[in-house]
CSV table of C-alpha atoms in Angstrom, one decimal:
chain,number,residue,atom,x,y,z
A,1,UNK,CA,-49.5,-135.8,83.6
A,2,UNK,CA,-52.1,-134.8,81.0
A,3,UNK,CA,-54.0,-138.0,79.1
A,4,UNK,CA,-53.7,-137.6,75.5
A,5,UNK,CA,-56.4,-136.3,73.8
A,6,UNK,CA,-57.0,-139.2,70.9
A,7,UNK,CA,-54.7,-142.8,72.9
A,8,UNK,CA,-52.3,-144.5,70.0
A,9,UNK,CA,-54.9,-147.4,70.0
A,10,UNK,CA,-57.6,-145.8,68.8
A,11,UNK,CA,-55.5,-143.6,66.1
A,12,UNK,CA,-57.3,-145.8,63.0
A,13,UNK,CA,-60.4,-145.2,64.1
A,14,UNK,CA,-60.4,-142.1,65.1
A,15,UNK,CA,-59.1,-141.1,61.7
A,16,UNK,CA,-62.0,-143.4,59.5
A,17,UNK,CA,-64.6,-141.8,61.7
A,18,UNK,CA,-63.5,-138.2,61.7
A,19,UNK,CA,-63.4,-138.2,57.8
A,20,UNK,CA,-66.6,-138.6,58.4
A,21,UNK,CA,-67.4,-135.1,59.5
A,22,UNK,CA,-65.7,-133.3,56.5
A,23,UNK,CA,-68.5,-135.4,54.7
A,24,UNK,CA,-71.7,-134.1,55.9
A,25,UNK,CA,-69.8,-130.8,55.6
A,26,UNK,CA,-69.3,-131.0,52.0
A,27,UNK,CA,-73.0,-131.8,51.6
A,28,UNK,CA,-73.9,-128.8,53.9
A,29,UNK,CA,-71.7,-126.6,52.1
A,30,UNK,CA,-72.8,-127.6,48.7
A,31,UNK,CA,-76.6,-127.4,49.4
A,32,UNK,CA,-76.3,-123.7,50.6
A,33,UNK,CA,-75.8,-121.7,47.4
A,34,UNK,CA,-78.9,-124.0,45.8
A,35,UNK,CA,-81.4,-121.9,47.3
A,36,UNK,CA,-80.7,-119.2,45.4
A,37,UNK,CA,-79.8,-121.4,41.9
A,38,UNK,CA,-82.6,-122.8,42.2
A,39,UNK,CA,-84.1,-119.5,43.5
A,40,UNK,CA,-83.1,-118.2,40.0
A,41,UNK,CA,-83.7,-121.3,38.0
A,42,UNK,CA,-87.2,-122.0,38.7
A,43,UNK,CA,-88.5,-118.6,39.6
A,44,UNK,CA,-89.2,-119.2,43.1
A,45,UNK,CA,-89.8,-116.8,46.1
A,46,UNK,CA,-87.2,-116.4,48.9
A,47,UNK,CA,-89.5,-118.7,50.8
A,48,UNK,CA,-89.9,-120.9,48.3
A,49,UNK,CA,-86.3,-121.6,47.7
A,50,UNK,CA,-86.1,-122.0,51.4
A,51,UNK,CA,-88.0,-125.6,51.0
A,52,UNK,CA,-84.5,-126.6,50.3
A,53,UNK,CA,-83.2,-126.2,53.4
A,54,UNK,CA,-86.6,-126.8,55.3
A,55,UNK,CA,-85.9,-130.5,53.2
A,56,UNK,CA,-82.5,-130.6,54.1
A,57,UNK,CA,-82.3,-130.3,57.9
A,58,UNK,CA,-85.8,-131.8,58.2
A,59,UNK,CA,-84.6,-135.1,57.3
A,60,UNK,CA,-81.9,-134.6,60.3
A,61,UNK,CA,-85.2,-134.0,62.7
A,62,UNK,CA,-87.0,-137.3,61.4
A,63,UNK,CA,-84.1,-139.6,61.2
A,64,UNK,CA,-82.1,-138.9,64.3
A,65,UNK,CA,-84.0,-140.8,67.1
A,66,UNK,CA,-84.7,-144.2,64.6
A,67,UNK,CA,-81.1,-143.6,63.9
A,68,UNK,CA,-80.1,-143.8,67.7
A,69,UNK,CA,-82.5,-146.6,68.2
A,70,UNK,CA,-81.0,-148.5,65.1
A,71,UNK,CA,-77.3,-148.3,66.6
A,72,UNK,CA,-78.4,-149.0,70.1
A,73,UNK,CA,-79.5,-152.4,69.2
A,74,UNK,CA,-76.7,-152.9,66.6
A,75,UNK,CA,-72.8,-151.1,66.5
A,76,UNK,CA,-71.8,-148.3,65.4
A,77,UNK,CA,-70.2,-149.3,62.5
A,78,UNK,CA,-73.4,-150.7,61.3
A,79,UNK,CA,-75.2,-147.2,61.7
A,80,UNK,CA,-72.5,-145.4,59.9
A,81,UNK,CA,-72.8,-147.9,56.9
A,82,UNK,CA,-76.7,-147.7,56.7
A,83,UNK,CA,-75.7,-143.8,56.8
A,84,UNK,CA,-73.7,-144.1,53.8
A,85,UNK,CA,-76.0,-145.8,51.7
A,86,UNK,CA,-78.7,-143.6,52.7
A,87,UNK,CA,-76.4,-140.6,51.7
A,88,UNK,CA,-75.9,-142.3,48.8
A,89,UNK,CA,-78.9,-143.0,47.5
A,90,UNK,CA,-80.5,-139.6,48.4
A,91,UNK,CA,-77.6,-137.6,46.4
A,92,UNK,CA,-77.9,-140.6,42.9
A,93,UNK,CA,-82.1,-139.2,43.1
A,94,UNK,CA,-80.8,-135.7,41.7
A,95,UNK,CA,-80.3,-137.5,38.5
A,96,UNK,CA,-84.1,-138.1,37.8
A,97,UNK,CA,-84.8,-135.1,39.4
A,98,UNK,CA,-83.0,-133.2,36.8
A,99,UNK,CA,-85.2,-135.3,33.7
A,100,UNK,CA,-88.4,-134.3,35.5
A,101,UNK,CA,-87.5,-130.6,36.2
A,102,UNK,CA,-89.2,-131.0,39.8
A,103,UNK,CA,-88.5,-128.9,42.4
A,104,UNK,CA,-89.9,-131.5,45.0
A,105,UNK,CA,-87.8,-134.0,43.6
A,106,UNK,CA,-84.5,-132.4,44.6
A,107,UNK,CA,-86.1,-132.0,47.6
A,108,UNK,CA,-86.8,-135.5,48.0
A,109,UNK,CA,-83.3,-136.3,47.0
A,110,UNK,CA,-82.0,-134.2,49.9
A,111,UNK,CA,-84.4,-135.0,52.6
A,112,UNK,CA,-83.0,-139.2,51.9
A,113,UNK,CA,-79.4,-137.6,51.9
A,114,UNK,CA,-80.3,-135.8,55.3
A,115,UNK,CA,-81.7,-139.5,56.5
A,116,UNK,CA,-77.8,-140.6,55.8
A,117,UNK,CA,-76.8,-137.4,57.2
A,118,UNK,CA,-78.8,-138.3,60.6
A,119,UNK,CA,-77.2,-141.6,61.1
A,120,UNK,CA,-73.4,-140.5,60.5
A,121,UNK,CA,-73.6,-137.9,62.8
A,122,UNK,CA,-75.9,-139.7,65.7
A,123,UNK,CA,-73.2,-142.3,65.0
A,124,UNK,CA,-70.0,-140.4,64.8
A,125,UNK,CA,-70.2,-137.7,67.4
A,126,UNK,CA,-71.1,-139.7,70.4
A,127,UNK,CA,-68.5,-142.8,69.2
A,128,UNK,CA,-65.3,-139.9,69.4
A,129,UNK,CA,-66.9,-139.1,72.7
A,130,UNK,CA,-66.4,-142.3,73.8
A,131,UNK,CA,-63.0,-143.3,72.0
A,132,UNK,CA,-60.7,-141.9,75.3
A,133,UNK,CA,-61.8,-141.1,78.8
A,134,UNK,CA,-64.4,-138.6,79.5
A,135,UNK,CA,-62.2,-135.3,81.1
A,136,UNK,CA,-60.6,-134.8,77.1
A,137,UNK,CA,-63.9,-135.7,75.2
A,138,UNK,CA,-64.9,-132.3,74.1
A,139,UNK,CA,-61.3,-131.4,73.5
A,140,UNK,CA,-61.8,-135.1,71.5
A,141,UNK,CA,-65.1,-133.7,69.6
A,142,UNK,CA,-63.7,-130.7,68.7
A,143,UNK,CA,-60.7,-131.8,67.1
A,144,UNK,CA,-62.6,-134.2,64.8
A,145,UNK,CA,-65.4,-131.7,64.4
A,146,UNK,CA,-61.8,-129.6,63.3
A,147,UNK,CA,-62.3,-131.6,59.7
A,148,UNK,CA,-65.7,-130.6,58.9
A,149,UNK,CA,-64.7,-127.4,58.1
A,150,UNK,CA,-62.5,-128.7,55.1
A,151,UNK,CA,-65.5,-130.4,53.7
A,152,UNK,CA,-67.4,-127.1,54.3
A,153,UNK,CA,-64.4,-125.6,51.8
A,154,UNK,CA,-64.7,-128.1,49.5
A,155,UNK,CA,-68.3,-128.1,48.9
A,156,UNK,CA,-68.5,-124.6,48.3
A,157,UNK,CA,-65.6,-124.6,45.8
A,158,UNK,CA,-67.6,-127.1,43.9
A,159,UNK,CA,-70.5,-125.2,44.4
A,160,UNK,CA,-68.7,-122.3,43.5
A,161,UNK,CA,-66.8,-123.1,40.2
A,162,UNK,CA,-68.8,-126.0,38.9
A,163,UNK,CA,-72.6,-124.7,39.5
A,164,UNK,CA,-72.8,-121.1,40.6
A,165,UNK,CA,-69.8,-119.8,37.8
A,166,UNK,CA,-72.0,-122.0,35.1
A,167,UNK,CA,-75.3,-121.3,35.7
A,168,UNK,CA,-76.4,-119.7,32.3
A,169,UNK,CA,-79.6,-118.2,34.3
A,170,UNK,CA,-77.6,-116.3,36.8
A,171,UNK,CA,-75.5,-113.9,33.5
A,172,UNK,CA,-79.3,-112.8,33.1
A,173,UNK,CA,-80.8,-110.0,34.5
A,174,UNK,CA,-84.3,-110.2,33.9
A,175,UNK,CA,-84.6,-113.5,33.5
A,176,UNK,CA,-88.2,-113.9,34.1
A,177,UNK,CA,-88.7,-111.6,31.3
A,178,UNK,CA,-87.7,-114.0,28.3
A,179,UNK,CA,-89.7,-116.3,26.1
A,180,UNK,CA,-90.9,-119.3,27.2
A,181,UNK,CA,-88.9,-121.7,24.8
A,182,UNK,CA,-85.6,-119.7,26.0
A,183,UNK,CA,-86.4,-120.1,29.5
A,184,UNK,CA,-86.8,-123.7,29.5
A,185,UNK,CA,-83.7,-124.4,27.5
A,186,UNK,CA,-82.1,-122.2,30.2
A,187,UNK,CA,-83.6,-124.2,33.3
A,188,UNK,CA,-82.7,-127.5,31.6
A,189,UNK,CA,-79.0,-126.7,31.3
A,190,UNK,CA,-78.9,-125.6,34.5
A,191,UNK,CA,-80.9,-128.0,36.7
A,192,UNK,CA,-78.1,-130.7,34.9
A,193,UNK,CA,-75.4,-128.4,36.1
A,194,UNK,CA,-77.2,-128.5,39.3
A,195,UNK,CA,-77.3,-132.5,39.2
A,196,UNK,CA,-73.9,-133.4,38.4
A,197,UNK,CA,-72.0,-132.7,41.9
A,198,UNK,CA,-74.8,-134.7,43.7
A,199,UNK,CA,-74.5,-137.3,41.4
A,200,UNK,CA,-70.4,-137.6,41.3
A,201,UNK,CA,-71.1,-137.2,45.1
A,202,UNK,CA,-72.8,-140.1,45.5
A,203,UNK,CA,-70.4,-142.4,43.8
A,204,UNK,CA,-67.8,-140.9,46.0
A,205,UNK,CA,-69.8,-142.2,48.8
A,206,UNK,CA,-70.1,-145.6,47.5
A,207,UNK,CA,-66.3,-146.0,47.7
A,208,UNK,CA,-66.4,-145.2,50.6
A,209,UNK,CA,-69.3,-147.3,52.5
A,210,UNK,CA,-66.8,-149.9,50.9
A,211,UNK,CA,-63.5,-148.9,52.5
A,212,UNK,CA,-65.4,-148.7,56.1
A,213,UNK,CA,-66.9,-152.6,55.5
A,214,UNK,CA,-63.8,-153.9,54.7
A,215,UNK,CA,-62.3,-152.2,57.9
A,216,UNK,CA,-62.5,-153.6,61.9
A,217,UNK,CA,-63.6,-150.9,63.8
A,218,UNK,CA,-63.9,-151.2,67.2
A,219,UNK,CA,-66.9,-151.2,69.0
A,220,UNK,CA,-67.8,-149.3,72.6
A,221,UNK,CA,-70.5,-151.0,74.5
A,222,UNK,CA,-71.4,-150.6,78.5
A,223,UNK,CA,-71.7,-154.0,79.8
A,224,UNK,CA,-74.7,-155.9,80.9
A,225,UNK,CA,-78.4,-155.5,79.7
A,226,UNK,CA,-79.7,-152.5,78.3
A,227,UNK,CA,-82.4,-150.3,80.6
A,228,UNK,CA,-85.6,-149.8,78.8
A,229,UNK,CA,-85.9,-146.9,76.4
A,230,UNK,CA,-88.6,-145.0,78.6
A,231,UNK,CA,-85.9,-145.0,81.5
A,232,UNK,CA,-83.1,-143.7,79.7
A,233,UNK,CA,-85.7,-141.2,77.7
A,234,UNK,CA,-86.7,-139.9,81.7
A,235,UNK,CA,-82.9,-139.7,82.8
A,236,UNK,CA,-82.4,-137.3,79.9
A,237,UNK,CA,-85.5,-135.2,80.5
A,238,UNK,CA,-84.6,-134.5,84.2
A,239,UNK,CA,-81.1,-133.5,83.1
A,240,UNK,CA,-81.5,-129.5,82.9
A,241,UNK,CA,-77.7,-129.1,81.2
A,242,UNK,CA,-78.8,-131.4,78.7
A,243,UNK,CA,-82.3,-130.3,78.0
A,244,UNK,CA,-81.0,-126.7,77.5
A,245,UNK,CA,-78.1,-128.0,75.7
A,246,UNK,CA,-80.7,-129.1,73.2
A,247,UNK,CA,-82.4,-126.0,72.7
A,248,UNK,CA,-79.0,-124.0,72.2
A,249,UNK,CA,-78.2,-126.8,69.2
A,250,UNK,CA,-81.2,-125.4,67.9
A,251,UNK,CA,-80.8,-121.9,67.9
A,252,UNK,CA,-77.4,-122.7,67.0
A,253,UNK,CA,-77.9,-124.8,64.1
A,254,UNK,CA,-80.4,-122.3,62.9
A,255,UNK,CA,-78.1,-119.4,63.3
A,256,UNK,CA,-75.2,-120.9,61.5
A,257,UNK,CA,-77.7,-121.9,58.3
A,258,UNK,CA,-79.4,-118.5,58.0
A,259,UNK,CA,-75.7,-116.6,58.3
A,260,UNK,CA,-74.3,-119.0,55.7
A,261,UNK,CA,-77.5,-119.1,53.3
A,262,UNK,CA,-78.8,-116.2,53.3
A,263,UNK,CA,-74.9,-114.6,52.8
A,264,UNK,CA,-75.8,-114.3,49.4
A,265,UNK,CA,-79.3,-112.7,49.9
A,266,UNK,CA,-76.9,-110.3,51.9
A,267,UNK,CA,-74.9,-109.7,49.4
A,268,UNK,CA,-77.8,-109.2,46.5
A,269,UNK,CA,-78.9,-106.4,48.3
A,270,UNK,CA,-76.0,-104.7,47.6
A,271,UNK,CA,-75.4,-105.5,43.8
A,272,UNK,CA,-73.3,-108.4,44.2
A,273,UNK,CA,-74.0,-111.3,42.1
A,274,UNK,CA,-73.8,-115.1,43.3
A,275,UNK,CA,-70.3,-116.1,42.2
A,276,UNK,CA,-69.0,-112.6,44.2
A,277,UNK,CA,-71.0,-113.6,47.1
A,278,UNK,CA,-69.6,-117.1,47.0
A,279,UNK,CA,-66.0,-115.8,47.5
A,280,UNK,CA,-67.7,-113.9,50.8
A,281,UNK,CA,-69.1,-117.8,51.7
A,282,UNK,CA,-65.7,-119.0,50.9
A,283,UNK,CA,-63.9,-116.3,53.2
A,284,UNK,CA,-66.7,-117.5,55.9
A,285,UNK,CA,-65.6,-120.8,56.5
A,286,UNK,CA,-61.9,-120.3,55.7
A,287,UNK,CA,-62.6,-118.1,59.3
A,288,UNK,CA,-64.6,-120.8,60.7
A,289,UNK,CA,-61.7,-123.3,60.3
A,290,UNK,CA,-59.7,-121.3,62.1
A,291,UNK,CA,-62.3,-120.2,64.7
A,292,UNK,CA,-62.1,-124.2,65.2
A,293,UNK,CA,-58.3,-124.5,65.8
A,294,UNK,CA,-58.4,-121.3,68.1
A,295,UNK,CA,-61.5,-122.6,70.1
A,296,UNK,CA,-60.0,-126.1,70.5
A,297,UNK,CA,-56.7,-124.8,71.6
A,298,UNK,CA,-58.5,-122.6,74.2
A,299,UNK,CA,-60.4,-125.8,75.5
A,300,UNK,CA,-57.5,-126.9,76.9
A,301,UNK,CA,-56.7,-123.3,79.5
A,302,UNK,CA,-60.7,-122.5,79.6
A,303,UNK,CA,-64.1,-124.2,80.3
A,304,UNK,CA,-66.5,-124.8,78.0
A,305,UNK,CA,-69.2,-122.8,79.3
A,306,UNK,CA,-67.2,-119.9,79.7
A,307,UNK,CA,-65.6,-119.5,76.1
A,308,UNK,CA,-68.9,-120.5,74.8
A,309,UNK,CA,-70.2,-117.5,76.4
A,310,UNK,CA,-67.4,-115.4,75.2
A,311,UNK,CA,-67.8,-116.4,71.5
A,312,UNK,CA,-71.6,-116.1,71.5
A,313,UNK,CA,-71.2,-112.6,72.9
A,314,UNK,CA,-68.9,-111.6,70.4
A,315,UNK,CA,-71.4,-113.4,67.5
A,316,UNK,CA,-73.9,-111.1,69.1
A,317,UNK,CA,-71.5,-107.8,68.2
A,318,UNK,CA,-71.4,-109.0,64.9
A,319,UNK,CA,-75.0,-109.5,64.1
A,320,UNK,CA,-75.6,-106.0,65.4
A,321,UNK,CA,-73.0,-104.5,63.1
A,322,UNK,CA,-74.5,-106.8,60.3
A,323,UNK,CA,-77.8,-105.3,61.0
A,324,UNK,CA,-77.2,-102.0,61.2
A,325,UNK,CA,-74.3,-101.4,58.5
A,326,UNK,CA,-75.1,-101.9,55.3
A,327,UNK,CA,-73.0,-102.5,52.2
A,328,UNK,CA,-69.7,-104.3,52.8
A,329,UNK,CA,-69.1,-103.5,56.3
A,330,UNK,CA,-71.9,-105.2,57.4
A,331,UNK,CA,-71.0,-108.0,54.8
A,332,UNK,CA,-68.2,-108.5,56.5
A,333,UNK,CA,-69.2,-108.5,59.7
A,334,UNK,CA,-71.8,-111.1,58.2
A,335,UNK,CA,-68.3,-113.2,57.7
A,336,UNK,CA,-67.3,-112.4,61.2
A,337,UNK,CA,-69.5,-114.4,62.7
A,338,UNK,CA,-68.6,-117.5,61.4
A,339,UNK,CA,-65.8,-117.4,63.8
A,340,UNK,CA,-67.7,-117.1,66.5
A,341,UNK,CA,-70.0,-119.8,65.6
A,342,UNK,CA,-67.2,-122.6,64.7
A,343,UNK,CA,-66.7,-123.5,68.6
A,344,UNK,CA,-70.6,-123.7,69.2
A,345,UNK,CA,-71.7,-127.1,68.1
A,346,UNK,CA,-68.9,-129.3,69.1
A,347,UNK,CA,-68.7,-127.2,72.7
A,348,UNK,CA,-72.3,-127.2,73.2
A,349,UNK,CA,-72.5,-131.1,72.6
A,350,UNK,CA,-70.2,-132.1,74.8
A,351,UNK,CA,-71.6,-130.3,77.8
A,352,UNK,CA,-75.1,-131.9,77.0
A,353,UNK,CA,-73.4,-135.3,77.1
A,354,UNK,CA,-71.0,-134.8,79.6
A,355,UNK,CA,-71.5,-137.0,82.7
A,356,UNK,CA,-74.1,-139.4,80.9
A,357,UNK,CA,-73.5,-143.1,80.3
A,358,UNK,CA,-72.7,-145.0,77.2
A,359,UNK,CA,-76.6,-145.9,76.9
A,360,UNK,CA,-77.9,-142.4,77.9
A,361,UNK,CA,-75.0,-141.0,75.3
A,362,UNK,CA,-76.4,-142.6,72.3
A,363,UNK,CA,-80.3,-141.6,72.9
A,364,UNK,CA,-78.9,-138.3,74.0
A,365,UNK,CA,-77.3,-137.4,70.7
A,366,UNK,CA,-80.6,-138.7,69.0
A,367,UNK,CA,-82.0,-135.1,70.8
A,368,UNK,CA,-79.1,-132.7,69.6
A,369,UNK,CA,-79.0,-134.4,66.1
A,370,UNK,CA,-83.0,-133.7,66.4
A,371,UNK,CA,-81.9,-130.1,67.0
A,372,UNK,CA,-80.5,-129.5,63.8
A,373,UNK,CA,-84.1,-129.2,62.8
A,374,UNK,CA,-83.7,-125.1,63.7
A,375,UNK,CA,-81.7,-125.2,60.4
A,376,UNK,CA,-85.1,-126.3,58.5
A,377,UNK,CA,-87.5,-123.6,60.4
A,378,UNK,CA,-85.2,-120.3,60.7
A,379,UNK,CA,-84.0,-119.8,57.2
A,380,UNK,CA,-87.7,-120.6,56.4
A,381,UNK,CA,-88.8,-117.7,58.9
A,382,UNK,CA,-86.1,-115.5,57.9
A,383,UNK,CA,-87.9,-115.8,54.2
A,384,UNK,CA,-90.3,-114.8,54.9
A,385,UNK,CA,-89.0,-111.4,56.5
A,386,UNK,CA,-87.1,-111.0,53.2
A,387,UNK,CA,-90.4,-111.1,51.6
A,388,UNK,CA,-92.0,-109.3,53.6
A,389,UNK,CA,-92.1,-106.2,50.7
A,390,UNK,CA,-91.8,-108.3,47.6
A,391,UNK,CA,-89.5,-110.6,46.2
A,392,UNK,CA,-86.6,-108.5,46.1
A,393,UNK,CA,-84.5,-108.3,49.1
A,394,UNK,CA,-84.4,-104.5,49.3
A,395,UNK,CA,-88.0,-103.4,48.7
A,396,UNK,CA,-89.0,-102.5,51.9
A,397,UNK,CA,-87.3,-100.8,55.4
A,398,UNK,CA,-87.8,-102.2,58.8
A,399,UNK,CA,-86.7,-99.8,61.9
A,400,UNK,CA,-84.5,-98.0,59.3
A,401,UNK,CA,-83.0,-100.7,57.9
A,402,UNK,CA,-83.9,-103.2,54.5
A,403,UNK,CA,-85.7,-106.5,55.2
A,404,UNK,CA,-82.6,-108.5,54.3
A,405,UNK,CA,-80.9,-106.8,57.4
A,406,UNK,CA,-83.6,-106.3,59.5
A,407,UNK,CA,-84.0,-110.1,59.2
A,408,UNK,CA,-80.8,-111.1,61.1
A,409,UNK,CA,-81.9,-110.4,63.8
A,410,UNK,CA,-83.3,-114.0,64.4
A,411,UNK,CA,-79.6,-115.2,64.7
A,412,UNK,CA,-78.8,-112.4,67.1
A,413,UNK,CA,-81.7,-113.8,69.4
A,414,UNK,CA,-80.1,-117.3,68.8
A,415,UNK,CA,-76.8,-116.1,70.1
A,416,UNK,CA,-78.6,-114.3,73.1
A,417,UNK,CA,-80.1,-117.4,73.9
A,418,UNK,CA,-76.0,-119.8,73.6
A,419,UNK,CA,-74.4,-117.2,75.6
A,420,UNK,CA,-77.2,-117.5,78.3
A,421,UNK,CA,-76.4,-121.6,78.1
A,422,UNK,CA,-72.6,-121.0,78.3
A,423,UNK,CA,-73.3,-118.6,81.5
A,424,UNK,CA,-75.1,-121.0,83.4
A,425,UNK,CA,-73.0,-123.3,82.1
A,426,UNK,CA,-69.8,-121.8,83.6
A,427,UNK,CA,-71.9,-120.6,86.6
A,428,UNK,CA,-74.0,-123.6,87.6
A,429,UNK,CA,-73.4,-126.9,86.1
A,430,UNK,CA,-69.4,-126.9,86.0
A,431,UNK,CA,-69.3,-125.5,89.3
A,432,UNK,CA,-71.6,-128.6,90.3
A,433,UNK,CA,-68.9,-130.9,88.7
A,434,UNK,CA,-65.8,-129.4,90.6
């Protein structure tokens, strides 16, 4: 008899804490299409603009391990509230940032709402690992990780009709060219327009830090004392599935970022404005979502390291096509490979964790939240490709081929890289555990 993937007694739970993951979607999704509003807005470089994401998934990379720490010595439900208000908090800051007309503001704003970010998810993921009995946990993981997808729809609907479709700056060709007073009526409209999603966002989030403290949630602890940091920290370091595991989150995570931010980059070097392109973002992770469903189904007749594999391989198709045929084909074999990314981050975390402890758990997904730091340094690299011949995305040919394409070839090595992992995976370590 097969055990049930999510037992009726943990059914309450196990819904609170997977809304959770459409949540850090919708502020992944929303924060996307700002590097080129605010590419637009203020006049900045593809580089530039790419401090948004370099602020975004940097605060992932500095938060994670204190985060772990923090729910070690506490509960999880602790961790996910001080998540909340840090969320919170970081998305209310876009207010002022909008009076001041920083850019390093809204940065700010967003590396705090990544600090919130890094808790929920060092939090969340390893608590739905542990809320049923190890042989169904990634089938467990990917199920939840099934809802971030929605928020991923969500945000970029908002980001879509109420920022992209009303950004005054983006109707304008040349905007560079007008007069000064024009422009900065311009940037002011739209930097509130920018502001307002945040904002509402973070009110949103304030509700609900206060439905999660008026609820019992249940908490998983292993009994007796806890070993010392530095022993659990050397268990993980002589674990090869999970050290690896680690370094495919990062190529992952920076894959999946470049692919859905630089979309419309993509899509600009083919005359298609940002509210087109968004429709192309919006197609992405309507295709992710069902990637998900496909890939969790699948768990259940396949092993993780081998459909990993499979998926990467078949990202890795894409990426070539996307590379090498420009105008829509290659556009939509840019959408094509969000499919073959939605099984990668759930799958590849629960073969890092698999076959640790409670203890080693938590501090483990300290590390793969830590990985998510590949989302700050790749887009920033792939820039600076697209810059490579000016600030246009077309101004200059690599190997036949304009910068914008030439420069997805960083997530083809990333995917070279996960379908190595899932091999080895399939080939070494799950032949070890049978």
């Amino acid at each position: 008899m097969k055990k049930p993937v999510v037992s009726k007694q943990v059914v309450i739970p196990f819904i609170l804490i997977t809304s959770l993951f459409a949540l850090w979607g919708f502020a992944n999704a929303i924060t996307d299409p700002m590097v080129q509003a605010f590419k637009k807005v203020l006049e900045l470089s593809n580089s530039q603009a790419a401090w948004v994401q370099m602020a975004f998934y940097g605060g992932y990379f500095c938060m994670a391990l204190p985060a772990a720490l923090f729910v070690r010595k506490y509960s999880y439900k602790t961790g996910i509230l001080v998540g909340l208000a840090l969320y919170s908090l970081g998305a209310l800051l876009f207010y002022p940032a909008a009076v001041t007309e920083q850019f390093w503001f809204f940065c700010l704003g967003l590396y705090i709402l990544t600090f919130g970010l890094a808790f929920l998810e060092t939090t969340a993921n390893p608590y739905i690992l542990a809320m049923g009995t190890p042989e169904t946990a990634t089938q467990r993981l990917n199920l939840a990780q099934a809802f971030n997808p929605l928020g991923l729809i969500a945000g970029l609907l908002v980001a879509q009709h109420f920022v992209l479709k009303k950004l005054q700056s983006d109707d304008i060709e040349n905007y560079s060219a007008l007069l000064e007073a024009k422009k900065t009526l311009i940037r002011t409209t739209d930097l509130l327009v920018i502001r307002d999603p945040y904002v509402i966002l973070g009110l949103v989030i304030m509700a609900v830090f206060i439905l999660i403290a008026v609820c019992k949630m249940p908490q998983v602890r292993d009994s007796g004392d806890l070993p010392s940091i530095k022993d659990t920290f050397k268990v993980l370091a002589k674990n090869r599935k999970y050290v690896l595991g680690v370094i495919a989150q990062v190529f992952y995570v920076g894959a999946q970022i470049m692919c859905w931010t630089y979309i419309y980059q993509y899509a600009e070097g083919i005359g298609m404005n940002s509210g087109t392109a968004a429709n192309y973002q919006f197609i992405a992770f309507i295709v992710f979502l069902i990637g998900r469903a496909i890939g969790t189904y699948l768990l259940r007749f396949m092993s993780a390291g081998k459909l990993l594999m499979y998926f990467a391989l078949l990202a890795i198709v894409f990426c070539l096509t996307t590379i090498f045929i420009e105008g829509l084909y290659g556009l939509y074999s840019l959408v094509g490979v969000s499919f073959c990314m939605s099984l990668m981050f759930p799958t590849i975390y629960g073969i890092a964790l698999s076959g640790l402890n409670e203890e080693e758990s938590k501090i483990g997904a300290a590390g793969l939240v830590m990985a998510i730091v590949g989302g700050a340094l790749m887009p920033k690299m792939q820039g600076i490709i697209i810059d490579a011949g000016g600030t246009a995305v077309d101004d200059l040919e690599i190997f036949g081929v304009s910068e914008v394409n030439f420069s997805f070839i960083l997530p083809l090595l990333c995917f070279i890289y996960i379908s190595w992992y899932g091999l080895k995976v399939f080939k070494v370590f799950e032949g070890e555990e049978n």
